């Protein structure tokens, strides 16, 4: 048997897709590298892939299970990740695979009925929680006042985001603002965080956090092990929300979560519906707030991106805070145009 690891194309890629289909998995188009074990007839009998620092699409043909092939694949993938300078590695998989990945040095972050989320650092999530607490004022951690939360991508930060934050601050004493660290947006995670930091200037009761790899964008949920993609997206919503509600919110004494209405994105709209269904059972009130409008139209980051592509800078200036506009024009390191 041969172990091959590389970005696959052409017939090899089609063979991998067909194998995954037989294993009841879908090939994820975000995959950058795959490792495959072949039998003597050069048919795939085991595989695993990576997308950034996430291992995904691990599968072994039932006929060859119990021979240690999974360990060989994971070892190959981890080696690839380390060569890319990625030492913190994550896995989204089915709960039935808990023992297998635990035996290979992965630790559970959160588990739901449908999904298991793991990492290769025993104290990784505990360290993340300590960082969140270190960024928070002492009074907030001592439950002096009501703490709320907003989780946002801010791609880029707009007057609409500022409006939502200001309105939320009227209803709580401290507001934890989590900026998603996923780096697949039009603007890099670093640029988005810096724009938010500048955009909230003067709002002293806002506590700014990076989400690291523990909270992800609803548009990038892993759904490769669901035949029904819509059902997969809902399951991933539940995973993200239960991680927030059960493991993050209690450490920061968060009892309210604010979200803007979502008239444009169906995925985000579904996520908001799941939020209103799940979080109250953990004692977290969800308040959906009307988005800021200009000339009868909700202010959106997508409109800002379209204006940037068209070089309509005067319109951009109307939609974002002055400090953010200056950053966009002079300092933003990368703007990935949308296709």
mmCIF file of C-alpha atoms in Angstrom:
data_model
loop_
_atom_site.group_PDB
_atom_site.id
_atom_site.type_symbol
_atom_site.label_atom_id
_atom_site.label_comp_id
_atom_site.label_asym_id
_atom_site.label_seq_id
_atom_site.Cartn_x
_atom_site.Cartn_y
_atom_site.Cartn_z
ATOM 1 C CA UNK A 1 0.000 0.000 0.000
ATOM 2 C CA UNK A 2 1.204 3.496 -0.828
ATOM 3 C CA UNK A 3 0.675 6.734 1.030
ATOM 4 C CA UNK A 4 0.556 9.739 -1.236
ATOM 5 C CA UNK A 5 0.046 13.290 -0.066
ATOM 6 C CA UNK A 6 -0.479 16.217 -2.416
ATOM 7 C CA UNK A 7 -3.030 18.641 -3.824
ATOM 8 C CA UNK A 8 -5.062 16.457 -6.171
ATOM 9 C CA UNK A 9 -6.258 17.382 -9.648
ATOM 10 C CA UNK A 10 -7.878 15.772 -12.674
ATOM 11 C CA UNK A 11 -8.537 12.032 -12.497
ATOM 12 C CA UNK A 12 -6.932 11.699 -9.062
ATOM 13 C CA UNK A 13 -9.268 14.327 -7.646
ATOM 14 C CA UNK A 14 -12.272 12.660 -9.258
ATOM 15 C CA UNK A 15 -11.232 9.321 -7.734
ATOM 16 C CA UNK A 16 -11.015 10.945 -4.314
ATOM 17 C CA UNK A 17 -14.466 12.498 -4.703
ATOM 18 C CA UNK A 18 -15.941 9.131 -5.706
ATOM 19 C CA UNK A 19 -14.290 7.382 -2.758
ATOM 20 C CA UNK A 20 -15.600 9.977 -0.305
ATOM 21 C CA UNK A 21 -19.064 9.610 -1.779
ATOM 22 C CA UNK A 22 -18.945 5.880 -1.096
ATOM 23 C CA UNK A 23 -17.910 6.716 2.472
ATOM 24 C CA UNK A 24 -20.939 9.070 2.739
ATOM 25 C CA UNK A 25 -18.796 12.207 2.751
ATOM 26 C CA UNK A 26 -18.747 15.185 0.430
ATOM 27 C CA UNK A 27 -15.508 16.595 -0.963
ATOM 28 C CA UNK A 28 -14.915 20.082 0.431
ATOM 29 C CA UNK A 29 -13.803 22.511 -2.273
ATOM 30 C CA UNK A 30 -11.723 24.437 0.286
ATOM 31 C CA UNK A 31 -9.326 21.488 0.627
ATOM 32 C CA UNK A 32 -5.705 22.382 -0.100
ATOM 33 C CA UNK A 33 -3.937 19.039 0.446
ATOM 34 C CA UNK A 34 -4.955 15.380 0.659
ATOM 35 C CA UNK A 35 -3.243 12.185 1.777
ATOM 36 C CA UNK A 36 -4.435 8.912 0.230
ATOM 37 C CA UNK A 37 -3.595 5.289 0.925
ATOM 38 C CA UNK A 38 -3.792 3.064 -2.154
ATOM 39 C CA UNK A 39 -4.059 -0.721 -2.407
ATOM 40 C CA UNK A 40 -2.066 -2.833 -4.821
ATOM 41 C CA UNK A 41 -4.527 -1.973 -7.591
ATOM 42 C CA UNK A 42 -3.937 1.738 -6.856
ATOM 43 C CA UNK A 43 -7.497 2.199 -5.636
ATOM 44 C CA UNK A 44 -8.034 4.598 -2.720
ATOM 45 C CA UNK A 45 -8.771 2.729 0.500
ATOM 46 C CA UNK A 46 -8.180 5.567 2.953
ATOM 47 C CA UNK A 47 -7.878 9.328 2.879
ATOM 48 C CA UNK A 48 -7.734 12.561 4.851
ATOM 49 C CA UNK A 49 -7.350 16.219 3.898
ATOM 50 C CA UNK A 50 -6.551 19.619 5.345
ATOM 51 C CA UNK A 51 -8.046 23.060 4.889
ATOM 52 C CA UNK A 52 -5.879 25.610 6.650
ATOM 53 C CA UNK A 53 -5.306 24.223 10.145
ATOM 54 C CA UNK A 54 -8.392 21.973 10.014
ATOM 55 C CA UNK A 55 -8.218 18.247 9.249
ATOM 56 C CA UNK A 56 -11.271 17.008 7.386
ATOM 57 C CA UNK A 57 -12.664 14.272 5.148
ATOM 58 C CA UNK A 58 -10.912 11.401 6.964
ATOM 59 C CA UNK A 59 -12.274 8.037 5.822
ATOM 60 C CA UNK A 60 -11.141 4.402 5.680
ATOM 61 C CA UNK A 61 -12.738 1.734 3.502
ATOM 62 C CA UNK A 62 -14.599 -0.633 5.918
ATOM 63 C CA UNK A 63 -12.740 -3.598 4.416
ATOM 64 C CA UNK A 64 -9.421 -2.147 5.614
ATOM 65 C CA UNK A 65 -10.423 -0.721 8.989
ATOM 66 C CA UNK A 66 -8.568 -1.867 12.098
ATOM 67 C CA UNK A 67 -5.165 -1.847 10.382
ATOM 68 C CA UNK A 68 -3.903 1.505 11.692
ATOM 69 C CA UNK A 69 -4.473 3.316 8.411
ATOM 70 C CA UNK A 70 -6.139 6.306 10.101
ATOM 71 C CA UNK A 71 -3.040 6.876 12.232
ATOM 72 C CA UNK A 72 -0.851 6.834 9.105
ATOM 73 C CA UNK A 73 -3.065 9.396 7.389
ATOM 74 C CA UNK A 74 -3.283 11.698 10.406
ATOM 75 C CA UNK A 75 0.498 11.489 10.863
ATOM 76 C CA UNK A 76 0.998 12.542 7.232
ATOM 77 C CA UNK A 77 -1.452 15.433 7.562
ATOM 78 C CA UNK A 78 0.026 16.658 10.847
ATOM 79 C CA UNK A 79 3.489 16.590 9.289
ATOM 80 C CA UNK A 80 2.183 18.694 6.391
ATOM 81 C CA UNK A 81 0.598 21.165 8.818
ATOM 82 C CA UNK A 82 3.818 21.514 10.800
ATOM 83 C CA UNK A 83 5.780 22.115 7.588
ATOM 84 C CA UNK A 84 3.341 24.961 6.872
ATOM 85 C CA UNK A 85 4.013 26.410 10.332
ATOM 86 C CA UNK A 86 0.620 25.359 11.727
ATOM 87 C CA UNK A 87 1.043 23.742 15.120
ATOM 88 C CA UNK A 88 -2.513 24.245 16.411
ATOM 89 C CA UNK A 89 -4.709 21.779 14.539
ATOM 90 C CA UNK A 90 -8.468 21.169 14.663
ATOM 91 C CA UNK A 91 -10.853 18.437 13.564
ATOM 92 C CA UNK A 92 -14.608 18.528 12.921
ATOM 93 C CA UNK A 93 -15.895 14.975 12.739
ATOM 94 C CA UNK A 94 -18.694 12.618 13.757
ATOM 95 C CA UNK A 95 -19.033 11.819 17.485
ATOM 96 C CA UNK A 96 -18.500 8.117 16.768
ATOM 97 C CA UNK A 97 -14.866 8.960 15.894
ATOM 98 C CA UNK A 98 -14.078 10.302 19.380
ATOM 99 C CA UNK A 99 -11.961 7.364 20.537
ATOM 100 C CA UNK A 100 -10.023 7.158 17.293
ATOM 101 C CA UNK A 101 -8.920 10.798 17.338
ATOM 102 C CA UNK A 102 -8.420 10.859 21.118
ATOM 103 C CA UNK A 103 -5.952 7.988 20.722
ATOM 104 C CA UNK A 104 -4.080 10.133 18.198
ATOM 105 C CA UNK A 105 -3.652 13.078 20.565
ATOM 106 C CA UNK A 106 -6.768 15.186 19.981
ATOM 107 C CA UNK A 107 -8.924 16.650 22.746
ATOM 108 C CA UNK A 108 -12.628 17.459 22.757
ATOM 109 C CA UNK A 109 -13.641 21.120 22.710
ATOM 110 C CA UNK A 110 -17.364 20.526 22.382
ATOM 111 C CA UNK A 111 -19.606 17.679 21.235
ATOM 112 C CA UNK A 112 -23.197 17.744 20.050
ATOM 113 C CA UNK A 113 -25.421 14.929 18.836
ATOM 114 C CA UNK A 114 -24.179 15.451 15.255
ATOM 115 C CA UNK A 115 -20.676 16.938 15.468
ATOM 116 C CA UNK A 116 -17.467 16.544 17.458
ATOM 117 C CA UNK A 117 -14.999 19.467 17.533
ATOM 118 C CA UNK A 118 -11.444 18.615 18.684
ATOM 119 C CA UNK A 119 -7.964 20.140 18.846
ATOM 120 C CA UNK A 120 -4.431 18.842 19.357
ATOM 121 C CA UNK A 121 -3.717 20.940 22.471
ATOM 122 C CA UNK A 122 -4.887 19.643 25.833
ATOM 123 C CA UNK A 123 -5.131 23.150 27.337
ATOM 124 C CA UNK A 124 -5.871 25.034 24.107
ATOM 125 C CA UNK A 125 -9.425 26.067 24.878
ATOM 126 C CA UNK A 126 -8.662 26.751 28.557
ATOM 127 C CA UNK A 127 -5.908 29.146 27.449
ATOM 128 C CA UNK A 128 -8.358 30.867 25.097
ATOM 129 C CA UNK A 129 -10.820 31.400 27.958
ATOM 130 C CA UNK A 130 -8.068 32.874 30.132
ATOM 131 C CA UNK A 131 -7.186 35.302 27.347
ATOM 132 C CA UNK A 132 -10.817 36.410 27.102
ATOM 133 C CA UNK A 133 -10.918 36.991 30.842
ATOM 134 C CA UNK A 134 -7.627 38.897 30.810
ATOM 135 C CA UNK A 135 -9.121 41.296 28.240
ATOM 136 C CA UNK A 136 -12.126 41.970 30.463
ATOM 137 C CA UNK A 137 -12.280 44.546 33.294
ATOM 138 C CA UNK A 138 -12.364 43.191 36.835
ATOM 139 C CA UNK A 139 -15.849 44.574 37.525
ATOM 140 C CA UNK A 140 -17.284 42.714 34.535
ATOM 141 C CA UNK A 141 -15.796 39.435 35.763
ATOM 142 C CA UNK A 142 -17.211 40.035 39.239
ATOM 143 C CA UNK A 143 -20.739 40.244 37.799
ATOM 144 C CA UNK A 144 -21.016 43.969 38.523
ATOM 145 C CA UNK A 145 -23.612 44.802 35.904
ATOM 146 C CA UNK A 146 -25.178 43.045 32.932
ATOM 147 C CA UNK A 147 -22.834 41.693 30.252
ATOM 148 C CA UNK A 148 -23.933 41.284 26.643
ATOM 149 C CA UNK A 149 -22.216 40.035 23.511
ATOM 150 C CA UNK A 150 -22.048 40.569 19.774
ATOM 151 C CA UNK A 151 -20.230 38.209 17.413
ATOM 152 C CA UNK A 152 -19.442 39.781 14.056
ATOM 153 C CA UNK A 153 -17.260 39.415 10.982
ATOM 154 C CA UNK A 154 -17.118 43.162 10.156
ATOM 155 C CA UNK A 155 -15.942 42.752 6.575
ATOM 156 C CA UNK A 156 -15.442 45.730 6.787
ATOM 157 C CA UNK A 157 -16.718 47.633 9.852
ATOM 158 C CA UNK A 158 -19.602 49.947 8.868
ATOM 159 C CA UNK A 159 -21.796 52.636 10.378
ATOM 160 C CA UNK A 160 -24.341 49.832 10.735
ATOM 161 C CA UNK A 161 -22.012 47.904 13.033
ATOM 162 C CA UNK A 162 -21.370 51.048 15.069
ATOM 163 C CA UNK A 163 -25.111 51.667 15.344
ATOM 164 C CA UNK A 164 -25.802 48.110 16.532
ATOM 165 C CA UNK A 165 -23.049 48.371 19.154
ATOM 166 C CA UNK A 166 -24.293 51.732 20.420
ATOM 167 C CA UNK A 167 -27.859 50.420 20.702
ATOM 168 C CA UNK A 168 -26.691 47.289 22.516
ATOM 169 C CA UNK A 169 -24.700 49.393 24.990
ATOM 170 C CA UNK A 170 -27.947 51.097 26.015
ATOM 171 C CA UNK A 171 -29.185 47.716 27.233
ATOM 172 C CA UNK A 172 -26.164 46.355 29.104
ATOM 173 C CA UNK A 173 -23.273 47.546 31.279
ATOM 174 C CA UNK A 174 -20.534 45.747 29.342
ATOM 175 C CA UNK A 175 -20.539 44.522 25.772
ATOM 176 C CA UNK A 176 -18.163 41.771 24.661
ATOM 177 C CA UNK A 177 -17.489 42.230 20.943
ATOM 178 C CA UNK A 178 -16.052 39.110 19.301
ATOM 179 C CA UNK A 179 -14.440 39.700 15.895
ATOM 180 C CA UNK A 180 -14.221 36.483 13.891
ATOM 181 C CA UNK A 181 -10.633 35.431 13.229
ATOM 182 C CA UNK A 182 -11.400 33.255 10.199
ATOM 183 C CA UNK A 183 -9.178 34.459 7.351
ATOM 184 C CA UNK A 184 -11.348 33.703 4.324
ATOM 185 C CA UNK A 185 -13.141 37.023 4.184
ATOM 186 C CA UNK A 186 -12.527 39.785 1.661
ATOM 187 C CA UNK A 187 -10.413 41.551 4.275
ATOM 188 C CA UNK A 188 -7.886 39.683 6.402
ATOM 189 C CA UNK A 189 -8.600 38.948 10.055
ATOM 190 C CA UNK A 190 -5.880 41.416 11.034
ATOM 191 C CA UNK A 191 -7.395 44.214 8.931
ATOM 192 C CA UNK A 192 -10.927 43.530 10.171
ATOM 193 C CA UNK A 193 -9.829 43.565 13.816
ATOM 194 C CA UNK A 194 -7.950 46.837 13.341
ATOM 195 C CA UNK A 195 -10.933 48.469 11.612
ATOM 196 C CA UNK A 196 -13.232 47.405 14.461
ATOM 197 C CA UNK A 197 -10.746 48.714 17.018
ATOM 198 C CA UNK A 198 -10.768 52.102 15.303
ATOM 199 C CA UNK A 199 -14.486 52.055 14.589
ATOM 200 C CA UNK A 200 -15.476 51.626 18.254
ATOM 201 C CA UNK A 201 -13.230 54.428 19.513
ATOM 202 C CA UNK A 202 -14.926 56.263 22.366
ATOM 203 C CA UNK A 203 -17.191 53.371 23.360
ATOM 204 C CA UNK A 204 -15.474 52.618 26.655
ATOM 205 C CA UNK A 205 -17.713 49.775 27.799
ATOM 206 C CA UNK A 206 -17.003 47.631 24.744
ATOM 207 C CA UNK A 207 -14.598 44.747 25.392
ATOM 208 C CA UNK A 208 -12.937 43.664 22.159
ATOM 209 C CA UNK A 209 -11.918 40.036 21.538
ATOM 210 C CA UNK A 210 -10.485 37.933 18.754
ATOM 211 C CA UNK A 211 -12.252 34.575 18.402
ATOM 212 C CA UNK A 212 -9.122 32.604 17.487
ATOM 213 C CA UNK A 213 -10.216 29.318 15.846
ATOM 214 C CA UNK A 214 -13.001 28.549 18.295
ATOM 215 C CA UNK A 215 -15.835 30.609 16.804
ATOM 216 C CA UNK A 216 -16.319 30.543 13.052
ATOM 217 C CA UNK A 217 -18.276 32.336 10.368
ATOM 218 C CA UNK A 218 -21.656 30.850 9.528
ATOM 219 C CA UNK A 219 -20.598 30.949 5.867
ATOM 220 C CA UNK A 220 -17.628 28.613 6.444
ATOM 221 C CA UNK A 221 -19.184 25.889 8.589
ATOM 222 C CA UNK A 222 -17.824 22.417 7.714
ATOM 223 C CA UNK A 223 -20.659 20.378 6.208
ATOM 224 C CA UNK A 224 -18.723 17.662 4.372
ATOM 225 C CA UNK A 225 -20.082 14.793 6.490
ATOM 226 C CA UNK A 226 -23.724 15.640 5.868
ATOM 227 C CA UNK A 227 -25.619 14.358 2.843
ATOM 228 C CA UNK A 228 -28.201 17.072 3.376
ATOM 229 C CA UNK A 229 -26.229 20.329 3.253
ATOM 230 C CA UNK A 230 -29.080 22.387 4.739
ATOM 231 C CA UNK A 231 -29.252 19.979 7.672
ATOM 232 C CA UNK A 232 -25.461 20.195 7.962
ATOM 233 C CA UNK A 233 -25.526 23.974 8.223
ATOM 234 C CA UNK A 234 -28.125 23.793 10.988
ATOM 235 C CA UNK A 235 -26.056 21.223 12.864
ATOM 236 C CA UNK A 236 -22.996 23.444 12.658
ATOM 237 C CA UNK A 237 -25.024 26.426 13.877
ATOM 238 C CA UNK A 238 -25.938 24.346 16.915
ATOM 239 C CA UNK A 239 -22.300 23.385 17.508
ATOM 240 C CA UNK A 240 -21.104 26.989 17.398
ATOM 241 C CA UNK A 241 -23.954 28.249 19.573
ATOM 242 C CA UNK A 242 -23.614 25.509 22.171
ATOM 243 C CA UNK A 243 -19.872 26.147 22.420
ATOM 244 C CA UNK A 244 -20.598 29.830 23.026
ATOM 245 C CA UNK A 245 -23.440 29.234 25.460
ATOM 246 C CA UNK A 246 -22.003 26.350 27.469
ATOM 247 C CA UNK A 247 -18.293 27.169 27.574
ATOM 248 C CA UNK A 248 -17.660 30.834 26.718
ATOM 249 C CA UNK A 249 -20.584 32.854 28.040
ATOM 250 C CA UNK A 250 -20.440 31.472 31.636
ATOM 251 C CA UNK A 251 -16.781 32.500 32.034
ATOM 252 C CA UNK A 252 -17.624 36.080 31.072
ATOM 253 C CA UNK A 253 -21.064 36.148 32.770
ATOM 254 C CA UNK A 254 -22.744 36.958 29.442
ATOM 255 C CA UNK A 255 -26.530 36.815 29.694
ATOM 256 C CA UNK A 256 -27.581 38.697 26.534
ATOM 257 C CA UNK A 257 -26.589 38.339 22.908
ATOM 258 C CA UNK A 258 -27.412 41.015 20.376
ATOM 259 C CA UNK A 259 -27.819 40.473 16.670
ATOM 260 C CA UNK A 260 -28.897 42.654 13.774
ATOM 261 C CA UNK A 261 -31.749 41.658 11.492
ATOM 262 C CA UNK A 262 -30.492 39.859 8.368
ATOM 263 C CA UNK A 263 -32.453 40.703 5.198
ATOM 264 C CA UNK A 264 -29.745 39.659 2.724
ATOM 265 C CA UNK A 265 -27.964 36.400 3.724
ATOM 266 C CA UNK A 266 -30.039 33.226 4.106
ATOM 267 C CA UNK A 267 -27.231 31.375 5.944
ATOM 268 C CA UNK A 268 -26.901 34.127 8.537
ATOM 269 C CA UNK A 269 -30.674 34.349 8.802
ATOM 270 C CA UNK A 270 -30.832 30.627 9.610
ATOM 271 C CA UNK A 271 -28.072 31.058 12.166
ATOM 272 C CA UNK A 272 -30.035 33.850 13.870
ATOM 273 C CA UNK A 273 -33.126 31.639 14.034
ATOM 274 C CA UNK A 274 -31.136 28.840 15.667
ATOM 275 C CA UNK A 275 -29.647 31.360 18.078
ATOM 276 C CA UNK A 276 -33.094 32.451 19.260
ATOM 277 C CA UNK A 277 -34.079 28.814 19.700
ATOM 278 C CA UNK A 278 -30.956 27.535 21.504
ATOM 279 C CA UNK A 279 -29.477 30.291 23.674
ATOM 280 C CA UNK A 280 -32.498 30.916 25.961
ATOM 281 C CA UNK A 281 -32.178 27.336 27.255
ATOM 282 C CA UNK A 282 -28.751 28.373 28.589
ATOM 283 C CA UNK A 283 -30.123 31.498 30.250
ATOM 284 C CA UNK A 284 -29.002 33.856 27.479
ATOM 285 C CA UNK A 285 -31.547 36.322 26.110
ATOM 286 C CA UNK A 286 -31.297 36.973 22.370
ATOM 287 C CA UNK A 287 -32.293 40.430 21.203
ATOM 288 C CA UNK A 288 -32.643 40.988 17.463
ATOM 289 C CA UNK A 289 -32.282 44.648 16.579
ATOM 290 C CA UNK A 290 -33.273 46.489 13.424
ATOM 291 C CA UNK A 291 -30.311 47.385 11.262
ATOM 292 C CA UNK A 292 -29.375 50.967 10.534
ATOM 293 C CA UNK A 293 -30.807 52.278 7.271
ATOM 294 C CA UNK A 294 -29.698 55.018 4.916
ATOM 295 C CA UNK A 295 -32.231 56.222 2.371
ATOM 296 C CA UNK A 296 -34.489 53.280 3.214
ATOM 297 C CA UNK A 297 -31.803 50.610 2.674
ATOM 298 C CA UNK A 298 -29.996 48.688 5.472
ATOM 299 C CA UNK A 299 -26.307 49.583 5.697
ATOM 300 C CA UNK A 300 -24.315 46.447 4.842
ATOM 301 C CA UNK A 301 -20.680 45.452 4.582
ATOM 302 C CA UNK A 302 -21.451 43.826 1.221
ATOM 303 C CA UNK A 303 -22.512 47.238 -0.155
ATOM 304 C CA UNK A 304 -19.243 48.730 1.073
ATOM 305 C CA UNK A 305 -17.294 45.986 -0.688
ATOM 306 C CA UNK A 306 -19.199 46.567 -3.930
ATOM 307 C CA UNK A 307 -18.451 50.284 -3.740
ATOM 308 C CA UNK A 308 -14.772 49.579 -3.111
ATOM 309 C CA UNK A 309 -14.624 47.348 -6.178
ATOM 310 C CA UNK A 310 -16.223 50.087 -8.272
ATOM 311 C CA UNK A 311 -13.900 52.727 -6.776
ATOM 312 C CA UNK A 312 -16.937 54.636 -5.476
ATOM 313 C CA UNK A 313 -14.981 56.065 -2.562
ATOM 314 C CA UNK A 314 -17.401 58.903 -1.840
ATOM 315 C CA UNK A 315 -20.142 56.342 -1.243
ATOM 316 C CA UNK A 316 -17.805 54.254 0.947
ATOM 317 C CA UNK A 317 -17.165 57.330 3.070
ATOM 318 C CA UNK A 318 -20.907 57.645 3.702
ATOM 319 C CA UNK A 319 -21.176 54.037 4.916
ATOM 320 C CA UNK A 320 -18.250 53.678 7.342
ATOM 321 C CA UNK A 321 -16.859 55.683 10.300
ATOM 322 C CA UNK A 322 -14.195 58.249 9.377
ATOM 323 C CA UNK A 323 -11.413 56.298 11.098
ATOM 324 C CA UNK A 324 -12.366 53.164 9.170
ATOM 325 C CA UNK A 325 -12.515 55.067 5.877
ATOM 326 C CA UNK A 326 -9.012 56.381 6.470
ATOM 327 C CA UNK A 327 -7.792 52.869 7.210
ATOM 328 C CA UNK A 328 -9.439 51.489 4.057
ATOM 329 C CA UNK A 329 -7.854 54.159 1.888
ATOM 330 C CA UNK A 330 -4.374 54.124 3.407
ATOM 331 C CA UNK A 331 -3.560 51.070 5.496
ATOM 332 C CA UNK A 332 -5.661 47.998 4.653
ATOM 333 C CA UNK A 333 -3.177 45.337 3.577
ATOM 334 C CA UNK A 334 -5.431 43.218 1.412
ATOM 335 C CA UNK A 335 -8.769 43.461 -0.339
ATOM 336 C CA UNK A 336 -9.765 40.260 -2.137
ATOM 337 C CA UNK A 337 -12.214 41.219 -4.849
ATOM 338 C CA UNK A 338 -15.310 39.065 -5.001
ATOM 339 C CA UNK A 339 -16.120 37.023 -8.090
#
